[in-house]
Amino acid sequence: MLHSVFAAALLNVLMSSFRVDFFGVGNIKPSFLFMEPSHIALAASSLIMFAAVTKKSLVSLVIISLVMAWGLYVENLTTMIVGLMSLVVRARIRLIYFSVVICIAIALCSQYLDADDFKYFSERLNFASGSENLSVLVLMQGWENAVMTLQSTSGFGAGFQQLGVSTEVGDYTQRVIDIVGSDPNKFDGGTTASKLVAELGYAGVLLLFIQAYLMLYSFIRIRRYSLGMVMRPCKVFAHCIIICSFLELYVRGVGYFSPTMFLFFTAIFLLFLNRDRPGVSSRSTLDERHTVQSL
């Protein structure tokens, strides 16, 4: 079933590669059934990661390469991050270190990548205060408003769904208005993490720490699965969903009531129902212990 959905997502990617505005949405990057490429990346991120970790090495490499190539072709940073995350959870330890070094090098050298082919990515990786890139400004705007609201409310936050209504605004908000003429991201903060902090205060910060713990736990489990530990496919997919929730929280968020957030809570519920019972020995548990001892 999941592979069929993944095939449908690939078909959507193929159709959007022609950049034909099938439904007349007027977007500069028409993406068939989605508004833009980043929405495809968010919706298909867990499917891509699941396919990458469950297929054989060569097939996984092809999938990740196609994702990265498509991200370069349509110039979408969210898609590139999905490819890198899939590579990290699938690759061997040494390749992980190599990938981290490459990412750090790109981030440090982004302001020097002036070639036209990399201008899109260099602008979105340049977080200097003088940046005029709208995506960077929206990201910084959300966190600036969140921190200011956290301080002005003594850590309690502005209240549920109050971002953009009764929250503080800073200089980045005005810069976005000067460029666009309005503030299109004032209600979602650009990322769900900044929205949580602004609305729920320190309780939102605590939720982010819990999510970070869950994501680290899922990453460790998927890494062990990649190294040979036996795990049910439904649990593998659930862990992939939790890892990919990073995108919704810190890269490109659209609010609480999104398909990816629904999948996130569904994955937690699924893992809770399928957790190992105390005192019950299973082949997967024994294989997991063997894998842990060999690491």
Short mmCIF file of C-alpha atoms in Angstrom, two decimals:
data_model
loop_
_atom_site.label_atom_id
_atom_site.label_comp_id
_atom_site.label_asym_id
_atom_site.label_seq_id
_atom_site.Cartn_x
_atom_site.Cartn_y
_atom_site.Cartn_z
CA MET A 1 0.00 0.00 0.00
CA LEU A 2 2.74 2.45 0.97
CA HIS A 3 4.68 1.65 -2.17
CA SER A 4 1.56 2.39 -4.24
CA VAL A 5 1.21 5.80 -2.55
CA PHE A 6 4.92 6.39 -3.15
CA ALA A 7 4.43 5.58 -6.84
CA ALA A 8 1.56 8.09 -6.98
CA ALA A 9 3.84 10.72 -5.42
CA LEU A 10 6.50 9.96 -8.04
CA LEU A 11 3.88 10.39 -10.76
CA ASN A 12 3.00 13.80 -9.31
CA VAL A 13 6.69 14.73 -9.33
CA LEU A 14 7.01 13.60 -12.94
CA MET A 15 4.00 15.66 -14.02
CA SER A 16 5.20 18.74 -12.13
CA SER A 17 8.64 18.47 -13.76
CA PHE A 18 7.10 19.76 -17.00
CA ARG A 19 6.01 22.90 -15.09
CA VAL A 20 2.62 22.89 -16.78
CA ASP A 21 -0.08 24.70 -14.82
CA PHE A 22 -2.76 22.01 -15.20
CA PHE A 23 -5.29 23.67 -12.90
CA GLY A 24 -4.49 27.31 -13.58
CA VAL A 25 -3.34 28.18 -10.04
CA GLY A 26 -0.99 30.85 -11.37
CA ASN A 27 2.02 29.65 -9.35
CA ILE A 28 5.49 30.26 -10.79
CA LYS A 29 6.33 26.61 -9.96
CA PRO A 30 3.15 24.63 -10.71
CA SER A 31 3.24 21.20 -9.08
CA PHE A 32 0.25 19.31 -10.50
CA LEU A 33 -1.89 18.32 -7.47
CA PHE A 34 0.03 20.58 -5.07
CA MET A 35 0.48 24.33 -4.88
CA GLU A 36 4.28 24.25 -4.98
CA PRO A 37 7.24 21.79 -4.80
CA SER A 38 7.76 22.28 -1.05
CA HIS A 39 4.24 20.97 -0.42
CA ILE A 40 5.10 17.82 -2.37
CA ALA A 41 8.28 17.43 -0.32
CA LEU A 42 6.39 17.76 2.97
CA ALA A 43 3.66 15.32 1.93
CA ALA A 44 6.02 12.72 0.46
CA SER A 45 8.98 13.08 2.86
CA SER A 46 8.09 10.10 5.06
CA LEU A 47 7.29 7.98 2.00
CA ILE A 48 10.64 8.85 0.43
CA MET A 49 12.51 8.01 3.63
CA PHE A 50 10.56 4.77 4.06
CA ALA A 51 11.39 3.70 0.50
CA ALA A 52 15.04 4.65 1.00
CA VAL A 53 15.47 2.58 4.18
CA THR A 54 13.47 -0.47 3.09
CA LYS A 55 14.90 -0.94 -0.41
CA LYS A 56 18.25 -2.44 -1.29
CA SER A 57 21.28 -0.16 -1.30
CA LEU A 58 21.37 0.43 -5.06
CA VAL A 59 17.63 1.15 -5.26
CA SER A 60 17.87 3.47 -2.25
CA LEU A 61 20.73 5.34 -3.85
CA VAL A 62 18.69 5.77 -7.05
CA ILE A 63 15.67 7.07 -5.09
CA ILE A 64 17.73 9.58 -3.09
CA SER A 65 19.60 10.70 -6.21
CA LEU A 66 16.33 11.29 -8.08
CA VAL A 67 14.94 13.29 -5.15
CA MET A 68 18.07 15.44 -4.99
CA ALA A 69 18.13 15.89 -8.77
CA TRP A 70 14.48 16.96 -8.81
CA GLY A 71 15.15 19.40 -5.96
CA LEU A 72 17.97 20.95 -7.97
CA TYR A 73 15.85 21.05 -11.12
CA VAL A 74 12.85 22.82 -9.57
CA GLU A 75 15.08 24.78 -7.17
CA ASN A 76 13.49 23.72 -3.90
CA LEU A 77 15.50 23.58 -0.69
CA THR A 78 12.89 21.58 1.24
CA THR A 79 13.20 18.75 -1.29
CA MET A 80 16.99 18.82 -0.96
CA ILE A 81 16.69 18.53 2.83
CA VAL A 82 14.38 15.52 2.42
CA GLY A 83 17.02 13.86 0.25
CA LEU A 84 19.80 14.59 2.73
CA MET A 85 17.76 13.31 5.67
CA SER A 86 16.98 10.09 3.79
CA LEU A 87 20.68 9.71 2.98
CA VAL A 88 21.68 10.18 6.61
CA VAL A 89 19.25 7.57 8.00
CA ARG A 90 20.12 5.07 5.26
CA ALA A 91 23.87 5.48 4.89
CA ARG A 92 26.62 3.82 6.83
CA ILE A 93 28.30 5.65 9.71
CA ARG A 94 31.26 6.98 7.70
CA LEU A 95 28.97 8.28 4.99
CA ILE A 96 26.92 10.08 7.66
CA TYR A 97 30.03 11.93 8.82
CA PHE A 98 30.80 12.79 5.20
CA SER A 99 27.27 14.13 4.67
CA VAL A 100 27.46 16.27 7.82
CA VAL A 101 30.77 17.76 6.71
CA ILE A 102 29.32 18.53 3.26
CA CYS A 103 26.28 20.25 4.81
CA ILE A 104 28.43 22.34 7.13
CA ALA A 105 30.74 23.30 4.25
CA ILE A 106 27.78 24.37 2.11
CA ALA A 107 26.32 26.41 4.96
CA LEU A 108 29.64 28.16 5.66
CA CYS A 109 30.35 28.87 2.00
CA SER A 110 26.79 29.74 0.95
CA GLN A 111 27.47 33.47 0.82
CA TYR A 112 30.24 32.84 -1.73
CA LEU A 113 28.15 30.68 -4.09
CA ASP A 114 27.32 33.39 -6.61
CA ALA A 115 26.87 31.15 -9.61
CA ASP A 116 23.42 31.44 -11.16
CA ASP A 117 22.79 27.71 -10.74
CA PHE A 118 23.27 27.97 -6.98
CA LYS A 119 21.93 31.46 -6.35
CA TYR A 120 18.55 30.15 -5.22
CA PHE A 121 20.11 27.90 -2.57
CA SER A 122 22.78 30.39 -1.48
CA GLU A 123 20.13 33.03 -0.82
CA ARG A 124 18.13 30.63 1.35
CA LEU A 125 21.19 29.56 3.30
CA ASN A 126 22.29 33.12 3.99
CA PHE A 127 20.87 34.06 7.40
CA ALA A 128 22.74 37.34 7.69
CA SER A 129 20.68 40.23 9.03
CA GLY A 130 20.93 42.03 5.70
CA SER A 131 19.34 39.21 3.69
CA GLU A 132 16.50 40.27 1.38
CA ASN A 133 15.32 36.75 0.55
CA LEU A 134 11.65 36.43 1.43
CA SER A 135 11.93 32.82 2.66
CA VAL A 136 14.73 33.76 5.06
CA LEU A 137 12.85 36.85 6.24
CA VAL A 138 9.70 34.81 6.94
CA LEU A 139 11.71 32.26 8.91
CA MET A 140 13.46 34.95 10.96
CA GLN A 141 10.19 36.85 11.39
CA GLY A 142 8.48 33.87 13.01
CA TRP A 143 11.24 33.32 15.55
CA GLU A 144 11.69 37.03 16.27
CA ASN A 145 7.99 37.42 17.00
CA ALA A 146 8.00 34.22 19.07
CA VAL A 147 10.88 35.38 21.29
CA MET A 148 9.39 38.86 21.72
CA THR A 149 5.99 37.38 22.63
CA LEU A 150 7.64 34.94 25.05
CA GLN A 151 9.32 37.85 26.83
CA SER A 152 6.27 40.11 26.88
CA THR A 153 3.99 37.38 28.31
CA SER A 154 6.47 36.23 30.97
CA GLY A 155 6.76 32.86 29.28
CA PHE A 156 3.03 32.03 29.13
CA GLY A 157 2.57 32.73 25.42
CA ALA A 158 -0.21 34.58 23.64
CA GLY A 159 -2.68 31.67 23.63
CA PHE A 160 -3.80 29.00 21.20
CA GLN A 161 -4.13 30.25 17.60
CA GLN A 162 -3.23 33.81 18.63
CA LEU A 163 -0.10 34.18 16.52
CA GLY A 164 -0.55 37.24 14.34
CA VAL A 165 -3.56 38.36 16.39
CA SER A 166 -2.22 39.35 19.81
CA THR A 167 1.50 38.64 19.48
CA GLU A 168 4.44 41.01 19.33
CA VAL A 169 5.98 41.94 15.98
CA GLY A 170 9.52 42.98 15.17
CA ASP A 171 11.63 44.48 12.40
CA TYR A 172 11.49 41.40 10.18
CA THR A 173 7.71 41.69 9.96
CA GLN A 174 8.01 45.23 8.63
CA ARG A 175 10.63 44.14 6.10
CA VAL A 176 8.30 41.40 4.82
CA ILE A 177 5.48 43.94 4.49
CA ASP A 178 7.78 46.33 2.61
CA ILE A 179 8.61 43.60 0.07
CA VAL A 180 5.25 41.85 -0.34
CA GLY A 181 2.85 44.60 0.67
CA SER A 182 1.25 42.35 3.29
CA ASP A 183 2.15 39.75 5.93
CA PRO A 184 1.09 36.38 4.46
CA ASN A 185 2.74 34.29 7.18
CA LYS A 186 1.63 36.17 10.27
CA PHE A 187 -0.71 33.36 11.39
CA ASP A 188 1.62 30.37 10.86
CA GLY A 189 4.97 31.95 11.71
CA GLY A 190 6.69 30.27 8.77
CA THR A 191 7.41 27.21 10.95
CA THR A 192 5.25 25.35 13.44
CA ALA A 193 7.97 25.45 16.10
CA SER A 194 7.96 29.26 16.28
CA LYS A 195 4.15 29.21 16.35
CA LEU A 196 4.22 26.82 19.33
CA VAL A 197 6.65 29.01 21.26
CA ALA A 198 4.70 32.21 20.56
CA GLU A 199 1.32 30.75 21.49
CA LEU A 200 2.11 28.27 24.27
CA GLY A 201 5.22 29.86 25.77
CA TYR A 202 7.45 27.59 27.80
CA ALA A 203 4.90 24.79 27.42
CA GLY A 204 5.56 25.01 23.67
CA VAL A 205 9.31 24.86 24.33
CA LEU A 206 8.72 21.71 26.41
CA LEU A 207 6.74 20.16 23.56
CA LEU A 208 9.62 20.87 21.21
CA PHE A 209 12.04 19.09 23.57
CA ILE A 210 9.69 16.10 23.69
CA GLN A 211 9.50 16.05 19.89
CA ALA A 212 13.31 16.27 19.69
CA TYR A 213 13.58 13.26 22.03
CA LEU A 214 11.08 11.28 19.93
CA MET A 215 12.91 12.21 16.74
CA LEU A 216 16.27 11.14 18.19
CA TYR A 217 14.73 7.87 19.39
CA SER A 218 13.22 7.19 15.96
CA PHE A 219 16.51 8.06 14.26
CA ILE A 220 18.38 5.53 16.41
CA ARG A 221 15.78 2.86 15.67
CA ILE A 222 15.90 3.48 11.93
CA ARG A 223 19.69 3.45 11.96
CA ARG A 224 19.64 0.07 13.70
CA TYR A 225 17.09 -1.17 11.19
CA SER A 226 19.41 -0.04 8.37
CA LEU A 227 22.19 -2.04 10.03
CA GLY A 228 20.12 -5.23 10.09
CA MET A 229 17.68 -5.10 13.01
CA VAL A 230 14.30 -6.73 12.26
CA MET A 231 11.31 -4.40 12.49
CA ARG A 232 7.74 -4.46 11.24
CA PRO A 233 7.17 -2.23 8.18
CA CYS A 234 4.43 -0.25 9.95
CA LYS A 235 6.85 0.67 12.74
CA VAL A 236 9.53 1.61 10.23
CA PHE A 237 7.09 3.94 8.51
CA ALA A 238 5.99 5.43 11.85
CA HIS A 239 9.60 6.20 12.78
CA CYS A 240 10.15 7.81 9.36
CA ILE A 241 7.11 10.04 9.94
CA ILE A 242 8.46 11.17 13.32
CA ILE A 243 11.89 11.96 11.86
CA CYS A 244 10.34 13.92 8.99
CA SER A 245 8.27 16.01 11.43
CA PHE A 246 11.46 18.06 11.67
CA LEU A 247 10.52 19.62 8.33
CA GLU A 248 7.09 20.76 9.51
CA LEU A 249 8.46 22.19 12.74
CA TYR A 250 11.65 23.89 11.61
CA VAL A 251 11.76 24.18 7.82
CA ARG A 252 8.31 24.82 6.37
CA GLY A 253 5.22 24.78 8.58
CA VAL A 254 1.61 25.53 7.68
CA GLY A 255 0.04 25.31 11.14
CA TYR A 256 -1.17 22.65 13.53
CA PHE A 257 -3.90 21.11 11.38
CA SER A 258 -1.84 19.84 8.49
CA PRO A 259 -1.59 16.32 7.01
CA THR A 260 1.98 15.92 8.23
CA MET A 261 1.06 16.82 11.82
CA PHE A 262 -1.86 14.39 11.66
CA LEU A 263 0.54 11.67 10.50
CA PHE A 264 2.93 12.61 13.33
CA PHE A 265 0.35 11.96 16.06
CA THR A 266 -0.88 8.87 14.23
CA ALA A 267 2.69 7.51 14.20
CA ILE A 268 3.05 8.07 17.95
CA PHE A 269 -0.25 6.27 18.55
CA LEU A 270 0.81 3.39 16.29
CA LEU A 271 4.15 2.95 18.07
CA PHE A 272 2.38 3.06 21.44
CA LEU A 273 0.01 0.28 20.37
CA ASN A 274 2.86 -1.82 18.95
CA ARG A 275 5.35 -1.33 21.76
CA ASP A 276 7.14 -4.40 23.07
CA ARG A 277 5.44 -5.93 26.10
CA PRO A 278 7.63 -6.53 29.20
CA GLY A 279 8.73 -10.12 29.56
CA VAL A 280 7.77 -11.06 26.03
CA SER A 281 10.63 -12.36 23.91
CA SER A 282 10.33 -12.07 20.18
CA ARG A 283 12.64 -12.60 17.29
CA SER A 284 12.76 -8.84 16.63
CA THR A 285 13.70 -8.17 20.26
CA LEU A 286 16.47 -10.76 20.17
CA ASP A 287 17.76 -9.44 16.86
CA GLU A 288 17.69 -5.92 18.27
CA ARG A 289 19.77 -6.96 21.26
CA HIS A 290 22.24 -8.70 18.96
CA THR A 291 22.48 -5.56 16.82
CA VAL A 292 23.00 -3.29 19.83
CA GLN A 293 25.82 -5.52 21.10
CA SER A 294 27.53 -5.43 17.71
CA LEU A 295 27.48 -1.64 17.40
#
